[in-house]
PDB file of C-alpha atoms in Angstrom:
ATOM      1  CA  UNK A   1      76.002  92.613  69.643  1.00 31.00           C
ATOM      2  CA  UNK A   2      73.589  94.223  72.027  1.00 34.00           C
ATOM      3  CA  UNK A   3      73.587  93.441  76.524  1.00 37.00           C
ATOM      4  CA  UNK A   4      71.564  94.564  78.881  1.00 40.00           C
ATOM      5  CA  UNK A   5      72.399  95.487  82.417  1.00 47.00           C
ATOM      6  CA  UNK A   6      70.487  93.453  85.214  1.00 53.00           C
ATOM      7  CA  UNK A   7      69.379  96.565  86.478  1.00 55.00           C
ATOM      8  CA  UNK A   8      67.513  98.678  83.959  1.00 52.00           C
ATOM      9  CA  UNK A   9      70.697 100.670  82.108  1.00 47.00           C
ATOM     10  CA  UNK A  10      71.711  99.144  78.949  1.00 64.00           C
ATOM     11  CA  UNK A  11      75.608  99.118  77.073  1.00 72.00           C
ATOM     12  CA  UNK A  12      75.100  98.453  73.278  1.00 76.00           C
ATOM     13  CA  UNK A  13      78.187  97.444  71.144  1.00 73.00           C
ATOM     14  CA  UNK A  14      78.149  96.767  67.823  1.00 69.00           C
ATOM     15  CA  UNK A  15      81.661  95.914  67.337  1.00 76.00           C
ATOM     16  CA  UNK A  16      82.970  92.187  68.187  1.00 72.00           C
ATOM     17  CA  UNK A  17      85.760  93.139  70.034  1.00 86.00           C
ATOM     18  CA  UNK A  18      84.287  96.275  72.292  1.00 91.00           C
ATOM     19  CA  UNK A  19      85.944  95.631  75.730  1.00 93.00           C
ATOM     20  CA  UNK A  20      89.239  93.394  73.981  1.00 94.00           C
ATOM     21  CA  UNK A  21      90.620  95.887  72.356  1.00 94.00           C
ATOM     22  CA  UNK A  22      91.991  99.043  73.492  1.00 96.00           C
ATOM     23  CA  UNK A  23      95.173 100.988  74.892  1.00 97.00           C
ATOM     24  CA  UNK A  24      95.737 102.108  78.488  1.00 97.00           C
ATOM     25  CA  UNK A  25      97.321 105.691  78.680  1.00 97.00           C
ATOM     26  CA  UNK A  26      98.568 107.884  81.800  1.00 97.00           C
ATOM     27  CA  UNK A  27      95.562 110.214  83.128  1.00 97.00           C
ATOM     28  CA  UNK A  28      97.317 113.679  84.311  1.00 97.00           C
ATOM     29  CA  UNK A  29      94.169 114.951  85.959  1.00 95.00           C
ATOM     30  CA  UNK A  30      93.689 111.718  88.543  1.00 95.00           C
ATOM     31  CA  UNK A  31      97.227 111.668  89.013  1.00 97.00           C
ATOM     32  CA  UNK A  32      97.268 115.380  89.984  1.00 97.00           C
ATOM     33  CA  UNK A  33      94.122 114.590  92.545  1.00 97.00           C
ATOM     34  CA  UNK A  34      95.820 111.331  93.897  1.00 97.00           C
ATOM     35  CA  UNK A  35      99.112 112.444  94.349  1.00 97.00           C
ATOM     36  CA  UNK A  36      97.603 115.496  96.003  1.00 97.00           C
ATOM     37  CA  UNK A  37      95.354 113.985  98.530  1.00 98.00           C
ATOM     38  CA  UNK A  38      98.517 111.311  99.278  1.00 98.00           C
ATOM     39  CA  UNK A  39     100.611 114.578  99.928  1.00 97.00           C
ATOM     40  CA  UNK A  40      98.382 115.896 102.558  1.00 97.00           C
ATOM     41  CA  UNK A  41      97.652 112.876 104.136  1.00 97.00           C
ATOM     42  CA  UNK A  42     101.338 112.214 105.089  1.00 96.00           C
ATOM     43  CA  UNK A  43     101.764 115.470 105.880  1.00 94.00           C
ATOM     44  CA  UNK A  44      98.852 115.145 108.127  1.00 92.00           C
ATOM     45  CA  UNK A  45     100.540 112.048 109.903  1.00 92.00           C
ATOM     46  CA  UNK A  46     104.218 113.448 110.470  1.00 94.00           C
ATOM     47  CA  UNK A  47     103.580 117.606 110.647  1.00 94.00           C
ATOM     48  CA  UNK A  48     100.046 117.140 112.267  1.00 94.00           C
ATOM     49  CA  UNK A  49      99.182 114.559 114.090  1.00 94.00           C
ATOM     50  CA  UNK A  50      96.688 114.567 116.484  1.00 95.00           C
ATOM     51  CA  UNK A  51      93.875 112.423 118.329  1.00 96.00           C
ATOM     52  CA  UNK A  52      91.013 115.255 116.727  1.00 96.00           C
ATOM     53  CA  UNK A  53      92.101 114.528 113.536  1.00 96.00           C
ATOM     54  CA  UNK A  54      92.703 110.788 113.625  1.00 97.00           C
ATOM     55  CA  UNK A  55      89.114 110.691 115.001  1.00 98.00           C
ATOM     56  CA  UNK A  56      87.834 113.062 112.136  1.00 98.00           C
ATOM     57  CA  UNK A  57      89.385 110.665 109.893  1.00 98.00           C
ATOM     58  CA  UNK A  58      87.455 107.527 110.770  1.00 97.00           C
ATOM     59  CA  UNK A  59      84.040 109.027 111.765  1.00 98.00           C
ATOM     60  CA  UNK A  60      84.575 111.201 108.122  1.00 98.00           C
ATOM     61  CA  UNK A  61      85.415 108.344 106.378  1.00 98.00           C
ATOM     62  CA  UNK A  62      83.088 105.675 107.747  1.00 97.00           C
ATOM     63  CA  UNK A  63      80.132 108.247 107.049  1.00 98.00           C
ATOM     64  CA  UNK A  64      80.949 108.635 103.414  1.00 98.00           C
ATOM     65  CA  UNK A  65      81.865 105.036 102.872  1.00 98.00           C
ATOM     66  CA  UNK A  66      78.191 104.071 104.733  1.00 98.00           C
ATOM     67  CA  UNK A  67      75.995 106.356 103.686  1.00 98.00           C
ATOM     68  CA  UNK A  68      77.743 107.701 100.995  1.00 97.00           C
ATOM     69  CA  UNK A  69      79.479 105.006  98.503  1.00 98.00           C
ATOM     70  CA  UNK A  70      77.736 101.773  99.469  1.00 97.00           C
ATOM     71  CA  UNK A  71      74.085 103.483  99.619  1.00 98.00           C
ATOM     72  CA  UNK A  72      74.365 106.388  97.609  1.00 97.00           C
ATOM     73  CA  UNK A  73      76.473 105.230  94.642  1.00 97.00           C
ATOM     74  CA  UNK A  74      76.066 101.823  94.683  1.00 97.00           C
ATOM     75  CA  UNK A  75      73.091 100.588  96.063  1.00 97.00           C
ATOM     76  CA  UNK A  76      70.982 103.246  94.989  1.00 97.00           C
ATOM     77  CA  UNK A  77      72.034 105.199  92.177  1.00 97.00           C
ATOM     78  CA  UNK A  78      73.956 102.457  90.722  1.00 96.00           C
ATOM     79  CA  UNK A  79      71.346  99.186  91.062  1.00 95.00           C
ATOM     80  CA  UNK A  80      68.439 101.089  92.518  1.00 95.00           C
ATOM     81  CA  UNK A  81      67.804  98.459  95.037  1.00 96.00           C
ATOM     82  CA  UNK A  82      65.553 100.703  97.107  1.00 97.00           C
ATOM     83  CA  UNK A  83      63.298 103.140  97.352  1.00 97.00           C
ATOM     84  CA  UNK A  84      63.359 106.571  99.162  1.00 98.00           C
ATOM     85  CA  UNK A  85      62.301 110.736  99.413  1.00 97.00           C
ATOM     86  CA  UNK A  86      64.550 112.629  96.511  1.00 97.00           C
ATOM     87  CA  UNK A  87      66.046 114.319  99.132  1.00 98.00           C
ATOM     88  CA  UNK A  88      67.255 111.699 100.636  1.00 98.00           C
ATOM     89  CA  UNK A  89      68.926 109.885  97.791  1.00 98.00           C
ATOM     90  CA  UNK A  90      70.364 113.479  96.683  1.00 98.00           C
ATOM     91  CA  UNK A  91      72.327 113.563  99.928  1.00 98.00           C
ATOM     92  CA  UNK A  92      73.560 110.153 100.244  1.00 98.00           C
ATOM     93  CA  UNK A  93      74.901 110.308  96.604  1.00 98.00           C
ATOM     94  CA  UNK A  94      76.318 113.966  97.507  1.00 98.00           C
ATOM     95  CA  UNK A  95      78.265 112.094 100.549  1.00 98.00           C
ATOM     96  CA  UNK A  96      78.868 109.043  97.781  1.00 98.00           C
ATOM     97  CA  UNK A  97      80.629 112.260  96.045  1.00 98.00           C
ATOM     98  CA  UNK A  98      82.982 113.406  98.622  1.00 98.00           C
ATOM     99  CA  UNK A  99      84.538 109.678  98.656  1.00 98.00           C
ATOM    100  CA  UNK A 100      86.707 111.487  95.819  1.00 97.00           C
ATOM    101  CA  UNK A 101      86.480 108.661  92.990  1.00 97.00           C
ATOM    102  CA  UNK A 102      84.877 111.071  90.419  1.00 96.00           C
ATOM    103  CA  UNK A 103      81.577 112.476  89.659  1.00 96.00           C
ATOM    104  CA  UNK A 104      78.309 110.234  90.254  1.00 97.00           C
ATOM    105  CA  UNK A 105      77.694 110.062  86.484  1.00 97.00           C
ATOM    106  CA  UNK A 106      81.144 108.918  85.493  1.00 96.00           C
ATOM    107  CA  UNK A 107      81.206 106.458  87.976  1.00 96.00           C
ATOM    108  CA  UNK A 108      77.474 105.246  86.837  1.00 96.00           C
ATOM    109  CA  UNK A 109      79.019 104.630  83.366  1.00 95.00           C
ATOM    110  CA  UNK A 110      82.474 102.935  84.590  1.00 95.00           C
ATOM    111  CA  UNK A 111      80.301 100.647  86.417  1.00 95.00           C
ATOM    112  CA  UNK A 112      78.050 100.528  83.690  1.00 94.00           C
ATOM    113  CA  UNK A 113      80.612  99.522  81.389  1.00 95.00           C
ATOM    114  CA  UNK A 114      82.203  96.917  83.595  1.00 94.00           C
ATOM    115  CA  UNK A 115      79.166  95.143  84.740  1.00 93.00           C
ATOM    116  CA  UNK A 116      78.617  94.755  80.509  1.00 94.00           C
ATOM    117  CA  UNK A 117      82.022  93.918  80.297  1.00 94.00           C
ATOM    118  CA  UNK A 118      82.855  91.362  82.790  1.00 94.00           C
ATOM    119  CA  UNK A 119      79.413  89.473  82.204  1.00 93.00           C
ATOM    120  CA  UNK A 120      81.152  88.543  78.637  1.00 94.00           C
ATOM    121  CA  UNK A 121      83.202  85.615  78.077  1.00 93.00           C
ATOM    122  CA  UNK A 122      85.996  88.043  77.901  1.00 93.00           C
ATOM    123  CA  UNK A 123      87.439  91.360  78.279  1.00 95.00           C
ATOM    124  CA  UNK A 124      90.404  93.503  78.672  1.00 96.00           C
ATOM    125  CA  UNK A 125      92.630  92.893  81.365  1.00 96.00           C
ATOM    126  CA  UNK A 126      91.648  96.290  83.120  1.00 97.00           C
ATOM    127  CA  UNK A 127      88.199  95.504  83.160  1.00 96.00           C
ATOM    128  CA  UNK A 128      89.011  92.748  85.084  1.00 94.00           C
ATOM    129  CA  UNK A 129      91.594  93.679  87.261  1.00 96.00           C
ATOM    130  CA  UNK A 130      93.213  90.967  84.998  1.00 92.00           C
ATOM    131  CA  UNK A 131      96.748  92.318  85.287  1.00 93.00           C
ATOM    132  CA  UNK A 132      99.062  91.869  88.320  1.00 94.00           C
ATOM    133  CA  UNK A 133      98.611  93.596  91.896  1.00 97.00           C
ATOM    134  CA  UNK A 134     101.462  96.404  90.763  1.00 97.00           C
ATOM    135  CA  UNK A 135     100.293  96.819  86.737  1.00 97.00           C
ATOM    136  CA  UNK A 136      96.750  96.506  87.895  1.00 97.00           C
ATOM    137  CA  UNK A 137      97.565  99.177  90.899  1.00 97.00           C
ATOM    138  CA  UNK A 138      99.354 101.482  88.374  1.00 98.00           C
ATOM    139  CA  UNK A 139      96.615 101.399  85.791  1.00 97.00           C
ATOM    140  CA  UNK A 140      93.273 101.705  87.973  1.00 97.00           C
ATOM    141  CA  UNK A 141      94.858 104.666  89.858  1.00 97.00           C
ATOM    142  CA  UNK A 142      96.724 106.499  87.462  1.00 97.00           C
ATOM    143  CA  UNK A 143      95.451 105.634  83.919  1.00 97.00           C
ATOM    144  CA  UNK A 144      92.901 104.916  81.892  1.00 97.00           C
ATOM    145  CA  UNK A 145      91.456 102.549  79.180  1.00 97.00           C
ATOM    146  CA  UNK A 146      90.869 104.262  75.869  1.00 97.00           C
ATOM    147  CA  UNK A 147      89.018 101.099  73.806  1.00 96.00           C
ATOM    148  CA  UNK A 148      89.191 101.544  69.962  1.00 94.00           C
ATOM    149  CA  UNK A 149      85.488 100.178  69.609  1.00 93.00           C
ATOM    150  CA  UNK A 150      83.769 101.487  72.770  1.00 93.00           C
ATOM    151  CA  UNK A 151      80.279 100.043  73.666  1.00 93.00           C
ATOM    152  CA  UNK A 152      77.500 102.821  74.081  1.00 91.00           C
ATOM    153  CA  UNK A 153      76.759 103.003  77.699  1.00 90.00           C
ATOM    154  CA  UNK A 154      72.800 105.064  77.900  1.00 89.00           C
ATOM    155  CA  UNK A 155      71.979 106.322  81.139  1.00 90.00           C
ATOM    156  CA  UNK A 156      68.109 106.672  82.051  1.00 91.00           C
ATOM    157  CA  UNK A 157      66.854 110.039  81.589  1.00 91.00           C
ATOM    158  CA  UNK A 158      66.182 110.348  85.399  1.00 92.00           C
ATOM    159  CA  UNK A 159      69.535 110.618  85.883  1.00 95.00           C
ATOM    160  CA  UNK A 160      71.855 111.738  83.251  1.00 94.00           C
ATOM    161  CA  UNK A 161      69.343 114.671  82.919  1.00 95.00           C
ATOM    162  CA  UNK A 162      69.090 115.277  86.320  1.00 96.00           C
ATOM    163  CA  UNK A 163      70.511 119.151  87.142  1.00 97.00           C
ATOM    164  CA  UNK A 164      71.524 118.025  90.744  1.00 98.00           C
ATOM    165  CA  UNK A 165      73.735 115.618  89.484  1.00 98.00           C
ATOM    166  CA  UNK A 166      75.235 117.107  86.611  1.00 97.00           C
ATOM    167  CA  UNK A 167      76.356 119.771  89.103  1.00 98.00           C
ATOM    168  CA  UNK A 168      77.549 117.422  91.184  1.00 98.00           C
ATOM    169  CA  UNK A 169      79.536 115.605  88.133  1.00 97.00           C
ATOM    170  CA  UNK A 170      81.037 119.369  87.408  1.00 97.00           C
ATOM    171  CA  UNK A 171      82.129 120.280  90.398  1.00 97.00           C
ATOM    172  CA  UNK A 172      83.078 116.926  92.342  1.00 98.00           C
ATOM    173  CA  UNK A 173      86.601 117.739  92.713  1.00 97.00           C
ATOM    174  CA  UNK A 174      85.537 121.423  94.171  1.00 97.00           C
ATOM    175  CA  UNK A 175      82.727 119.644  96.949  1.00 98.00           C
ATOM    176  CA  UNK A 176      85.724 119.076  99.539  1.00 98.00           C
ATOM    177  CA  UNK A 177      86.575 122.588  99.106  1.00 98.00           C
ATOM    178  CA  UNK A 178      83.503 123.122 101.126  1.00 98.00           C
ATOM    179  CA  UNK A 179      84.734 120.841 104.064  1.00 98.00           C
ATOM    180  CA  UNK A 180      88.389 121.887 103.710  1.00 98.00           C
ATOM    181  CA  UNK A 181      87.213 125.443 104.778  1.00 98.00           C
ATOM    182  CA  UNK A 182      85.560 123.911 107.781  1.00 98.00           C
ATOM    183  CA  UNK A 183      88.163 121.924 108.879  1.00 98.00           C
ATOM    184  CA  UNK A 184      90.401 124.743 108.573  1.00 97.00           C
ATOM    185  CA  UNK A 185      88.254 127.157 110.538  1.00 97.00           C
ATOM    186  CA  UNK A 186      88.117 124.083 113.561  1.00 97.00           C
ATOM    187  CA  UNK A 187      91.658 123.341 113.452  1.00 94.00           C
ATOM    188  CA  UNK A 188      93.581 124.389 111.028  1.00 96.00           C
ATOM    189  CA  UNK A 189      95.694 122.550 108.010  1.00 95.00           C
ATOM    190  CA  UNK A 190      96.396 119.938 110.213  1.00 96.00           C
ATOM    191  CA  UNK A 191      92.307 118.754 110.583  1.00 97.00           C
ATOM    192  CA  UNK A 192      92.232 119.693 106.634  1.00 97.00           C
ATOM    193  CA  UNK A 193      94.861 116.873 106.195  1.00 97.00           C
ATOM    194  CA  UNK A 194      92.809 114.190 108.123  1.00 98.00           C
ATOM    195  CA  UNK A 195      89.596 115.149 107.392  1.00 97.00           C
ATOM    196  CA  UNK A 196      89.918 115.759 103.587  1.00 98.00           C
ATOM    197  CA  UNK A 197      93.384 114.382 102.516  1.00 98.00           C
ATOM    198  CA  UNK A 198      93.138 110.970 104.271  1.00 98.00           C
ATOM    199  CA  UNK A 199      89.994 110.554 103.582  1.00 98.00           C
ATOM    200  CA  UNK A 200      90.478 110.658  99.868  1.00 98.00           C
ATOM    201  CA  UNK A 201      93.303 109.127  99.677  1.00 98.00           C
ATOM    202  CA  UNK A 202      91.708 106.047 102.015  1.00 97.00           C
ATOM    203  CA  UNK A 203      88.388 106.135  99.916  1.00 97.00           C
ATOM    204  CA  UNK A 204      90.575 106.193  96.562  1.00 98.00           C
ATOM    205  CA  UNK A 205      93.255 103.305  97.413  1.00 97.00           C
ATOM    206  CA  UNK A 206      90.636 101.604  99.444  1.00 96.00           C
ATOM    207  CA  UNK A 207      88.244 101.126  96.595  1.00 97.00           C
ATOM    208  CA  UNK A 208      90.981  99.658  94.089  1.00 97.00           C
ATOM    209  CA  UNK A 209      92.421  97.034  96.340  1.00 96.00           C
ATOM    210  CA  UNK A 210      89.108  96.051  97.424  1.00 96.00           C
ATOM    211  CA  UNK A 211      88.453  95.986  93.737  1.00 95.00           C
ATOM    212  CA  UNK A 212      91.351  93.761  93.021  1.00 96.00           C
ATOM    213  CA  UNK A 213      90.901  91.557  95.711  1.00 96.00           C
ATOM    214  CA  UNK A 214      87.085  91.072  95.097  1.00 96.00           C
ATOM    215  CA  UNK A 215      88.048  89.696  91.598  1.00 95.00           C
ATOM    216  CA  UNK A 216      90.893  87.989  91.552  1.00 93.00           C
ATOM    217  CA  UNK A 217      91.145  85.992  95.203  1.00 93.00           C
ATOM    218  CA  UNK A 218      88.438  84.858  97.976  1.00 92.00           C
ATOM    219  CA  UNK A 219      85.415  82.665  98.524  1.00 92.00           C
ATOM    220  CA  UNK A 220      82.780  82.007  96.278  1.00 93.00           C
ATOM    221  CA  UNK A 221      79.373  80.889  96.533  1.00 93.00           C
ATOM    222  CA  UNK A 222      77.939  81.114  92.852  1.00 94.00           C
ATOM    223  CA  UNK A 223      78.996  80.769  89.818  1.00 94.00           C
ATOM    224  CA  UNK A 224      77.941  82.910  86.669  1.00 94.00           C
ATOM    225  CA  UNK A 225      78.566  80.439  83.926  1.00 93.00           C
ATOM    226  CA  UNK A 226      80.085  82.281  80.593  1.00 91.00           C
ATOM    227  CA  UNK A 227      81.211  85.063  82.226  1.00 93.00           C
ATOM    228  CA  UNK A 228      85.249  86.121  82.276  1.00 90.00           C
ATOM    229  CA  UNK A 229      85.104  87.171  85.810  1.00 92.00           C
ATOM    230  CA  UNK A 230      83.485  85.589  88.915  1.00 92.00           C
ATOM    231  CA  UNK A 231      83.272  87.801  91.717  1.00 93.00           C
ATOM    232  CA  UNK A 232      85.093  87.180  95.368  1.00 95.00           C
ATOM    233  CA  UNK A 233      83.488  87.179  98.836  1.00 96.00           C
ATOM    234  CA  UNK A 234      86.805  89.022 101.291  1.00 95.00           C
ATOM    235  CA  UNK A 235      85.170  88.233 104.956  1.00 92.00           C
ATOM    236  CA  UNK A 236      87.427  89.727 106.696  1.00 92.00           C
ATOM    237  CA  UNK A 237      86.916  93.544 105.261  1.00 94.00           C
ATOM    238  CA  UNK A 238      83.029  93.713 105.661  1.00 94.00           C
ATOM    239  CA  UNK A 239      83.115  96.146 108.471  1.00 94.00           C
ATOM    240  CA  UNK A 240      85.535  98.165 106.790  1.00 94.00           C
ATOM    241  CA  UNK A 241      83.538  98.151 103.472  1.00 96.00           C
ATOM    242  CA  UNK A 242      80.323  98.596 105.071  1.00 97.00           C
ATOM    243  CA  UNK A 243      78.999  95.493 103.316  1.00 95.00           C
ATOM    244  CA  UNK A 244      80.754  95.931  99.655  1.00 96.00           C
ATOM    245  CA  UNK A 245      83.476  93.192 100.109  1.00 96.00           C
ATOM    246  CA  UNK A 246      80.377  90.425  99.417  1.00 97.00           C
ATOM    247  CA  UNK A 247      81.177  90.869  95.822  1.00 96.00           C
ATOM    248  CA  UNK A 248      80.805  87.265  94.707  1.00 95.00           C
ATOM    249  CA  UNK A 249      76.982  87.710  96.209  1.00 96.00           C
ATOM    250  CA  UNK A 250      76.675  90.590  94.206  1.00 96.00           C
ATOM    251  CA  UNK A 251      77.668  89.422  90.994  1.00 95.00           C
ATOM    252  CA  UNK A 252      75.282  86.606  91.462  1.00 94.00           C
ATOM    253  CA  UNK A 253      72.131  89.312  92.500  1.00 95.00           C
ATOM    254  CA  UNK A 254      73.818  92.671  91.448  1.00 94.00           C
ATOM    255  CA  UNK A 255      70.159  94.367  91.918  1.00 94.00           C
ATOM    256  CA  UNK A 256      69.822  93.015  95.688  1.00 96.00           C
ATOM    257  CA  UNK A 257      69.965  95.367  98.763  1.00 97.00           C
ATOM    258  CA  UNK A 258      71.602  92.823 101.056  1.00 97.00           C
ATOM    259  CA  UNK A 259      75.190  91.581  99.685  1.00 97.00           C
ATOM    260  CA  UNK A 260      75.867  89.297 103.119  1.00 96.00           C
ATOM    261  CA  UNK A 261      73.886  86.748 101.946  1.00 94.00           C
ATOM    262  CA  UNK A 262      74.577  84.355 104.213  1.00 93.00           C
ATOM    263  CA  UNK A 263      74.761  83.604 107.848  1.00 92.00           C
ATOM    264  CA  UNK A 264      77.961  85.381 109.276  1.00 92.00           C
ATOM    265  CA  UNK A 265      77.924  87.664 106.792  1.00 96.00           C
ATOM    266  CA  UNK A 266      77.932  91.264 107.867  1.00 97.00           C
ATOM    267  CA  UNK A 267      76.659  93.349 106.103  1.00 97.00           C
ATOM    268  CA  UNK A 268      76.317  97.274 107.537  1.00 98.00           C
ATOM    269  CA  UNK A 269      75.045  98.634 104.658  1.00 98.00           C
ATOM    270  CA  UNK A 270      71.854  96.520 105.149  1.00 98.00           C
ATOM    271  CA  UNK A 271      71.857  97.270 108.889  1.00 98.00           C
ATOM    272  CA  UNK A 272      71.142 100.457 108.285  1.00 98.00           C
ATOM    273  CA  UNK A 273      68.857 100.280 105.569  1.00 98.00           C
ATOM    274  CA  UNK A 274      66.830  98.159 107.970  1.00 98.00           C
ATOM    275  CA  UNK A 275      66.880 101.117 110.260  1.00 98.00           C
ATOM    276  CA  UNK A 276      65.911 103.535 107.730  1.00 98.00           C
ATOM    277  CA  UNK A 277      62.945 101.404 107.087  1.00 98.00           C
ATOM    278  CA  UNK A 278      61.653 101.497 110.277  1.00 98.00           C
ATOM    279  CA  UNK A 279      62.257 105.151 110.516  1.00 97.00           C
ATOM    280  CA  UNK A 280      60.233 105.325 107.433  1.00 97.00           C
ATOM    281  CA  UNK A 281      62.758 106.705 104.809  1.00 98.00           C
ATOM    282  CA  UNK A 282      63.392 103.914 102.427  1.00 98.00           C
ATOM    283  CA  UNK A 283      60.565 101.302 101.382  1.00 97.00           C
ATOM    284  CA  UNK A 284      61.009  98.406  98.789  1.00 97.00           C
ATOM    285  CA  UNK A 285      64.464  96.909  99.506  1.00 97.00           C
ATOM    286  CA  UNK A 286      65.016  93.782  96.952  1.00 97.00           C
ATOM    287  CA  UNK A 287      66.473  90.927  97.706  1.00 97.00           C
ATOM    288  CA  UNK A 288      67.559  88.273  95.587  1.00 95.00           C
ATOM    289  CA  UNK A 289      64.042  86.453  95.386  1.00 94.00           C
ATOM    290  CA  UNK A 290      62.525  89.501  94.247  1.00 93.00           C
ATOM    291  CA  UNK A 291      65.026  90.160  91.491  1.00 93.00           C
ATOM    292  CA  UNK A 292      64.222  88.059  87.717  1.00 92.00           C
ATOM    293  CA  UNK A 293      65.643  83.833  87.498  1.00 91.00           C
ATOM    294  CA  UNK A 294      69.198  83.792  85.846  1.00 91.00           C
ATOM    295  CA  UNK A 295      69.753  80.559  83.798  1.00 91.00           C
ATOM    296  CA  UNK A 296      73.115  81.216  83.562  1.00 92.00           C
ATOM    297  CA  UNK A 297      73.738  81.197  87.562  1.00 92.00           C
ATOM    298  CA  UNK A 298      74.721  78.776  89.487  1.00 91.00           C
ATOM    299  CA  UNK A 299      75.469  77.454  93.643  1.00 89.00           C
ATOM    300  CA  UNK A 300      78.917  76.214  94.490  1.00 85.00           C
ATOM    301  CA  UNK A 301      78.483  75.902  97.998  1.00 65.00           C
ATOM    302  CA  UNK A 302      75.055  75.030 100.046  1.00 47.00           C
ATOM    303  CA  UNK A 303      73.730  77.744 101.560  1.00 48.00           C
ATOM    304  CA  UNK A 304      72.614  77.278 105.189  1.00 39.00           C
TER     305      UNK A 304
END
């Protein structure tokens, strides 16, 4: 059985069952990095708490979940939905790094791997976030899914070959190091807790339950028939996601630029690709009339 992403990278199985079967199992080295940035963050709040570093926290955060995770990782390197200098993508996948999930090229093929997963009539339960709010928090965060017939997930050469990234997929644990030491130089362990500790431990918690929440409860405007999960539209987080909570839009044009679709639909992430067009650093934003027809898609709602 062969798929092919909507967006140019392909996952190949040849075994029935590729995203069924398989065995969840504890994963020490996430663990470690969770339970480390959780540490610091609380002991940011009751040993160090201050209005510097609360304010470092949100302007840190908001910056790498902007520029970094919904246009670096996601829009761009992910679905490629625009266009722009190298330089520029380089440093808005860099900031997409220091969200702390993992290294771009292991989130490309997570992604990769769900996308082929979830457009199937079925898959495993953590595919789909399939398994409870508590199971599903337990295994997203601190496990992972071994499956006994994996599907071949093949990058495009642009990027899996790419030495930038593959540097960055090394070392992406060691890029707040960087920030850590200027934090500490500012203000010492207490801005290191807020600006690198929270921040993590936001980025990493915020990105599961918005994950969970995006596929299991919410409004929906389309409907991808065969498919064993439909995407959820959560209004009321898309300031705080920058845009990503519009994840029923997405599923229905995963290769679009704009996920607020409709009217009332914020969408920062597409604000400020609209500003970087007029400032003449990204060009050829798709939308979903530009992207190719899906039979298999369907309205549920009329869109105004």
């Amino acid at each position: 059985m062969t798929a092919a992403s909507l967006d140019g990278h392909r996952a190949r199985a040849s075994h029935a069952n590729s995203v069924l079967d398989g065995t969840v199992r504890f994963a020490p080295l996430p663990s470690l990095w969770l339970a480390a940035m959780l540490a610091g963050a609380v002991s940011g709040a009751l040993c160090f708490f201050s209005w510097t570093g609360v304010a470092l926290f949100i302007v840190s955060t908001a910056i790498v979940l902007l520029f970094g995770h919904s246009l670096g990782s996601h829009r761009k390197l992910i679905h490629d939905s625009f266009e722009c200098p190298k330089w520029l993508e380089y440093l808005l996948v860099y900031l997409g790094v220091l969200v702390g999930l993992s290294g771009p090229l292991a989130l490309l093929r997570q992604h990769e791997l769900r996308d082929y997963a979830q457009r199937l009539p079925a898959c495993h339960p953590y595919l789909r976030h399939g398994a409870g709010f508590w199971r599903d928090a337990w295994w997203q965060l601190f496990c992972r899914l071994d499956l006994d017939h994996p599907p071949h997930i093949a990058i495009e050469a642009r990027i899996a070959h790419d030495r930038f990234y593959r540097f960055l997929e090394r070392s992406w644990m060691l890029q707040q190091l960087p920030w850590a030491v200027l934090f500490y130089v500012w203000g010492g362990w207490g801005l290191v807790c807020w600006g690198v500790c929270a921040r993590v431990s936001a980025g990493v918690l915020g990105h599961w339950l918005i994950g969970y929440f995006a596929h299991n409860h919410g409004q929906m405007h389309f409907y991808v028939d065969g498919a064993a999960v439909q995407g959820r539209n959560i209004r009321l987080t898309s300031l705080l996601t920058m845009g990503e909570c519009w994840h029923n839009n997405h599923h229905a044009y995963p290769g679009s630029a704009r996920l607020g679709l409709l009217p009332g639909e914020w969408d920062p992430g597409w604000w400020m690709l609209l500003l970087l067009r007029r400032l003449g650093l990204v060009s050829a934003l798709r939308l979903p009339q530009d992207l190719a027809p899906r039979p298999e898609l369907r309205e549920t709602t009329v869109r105004r």
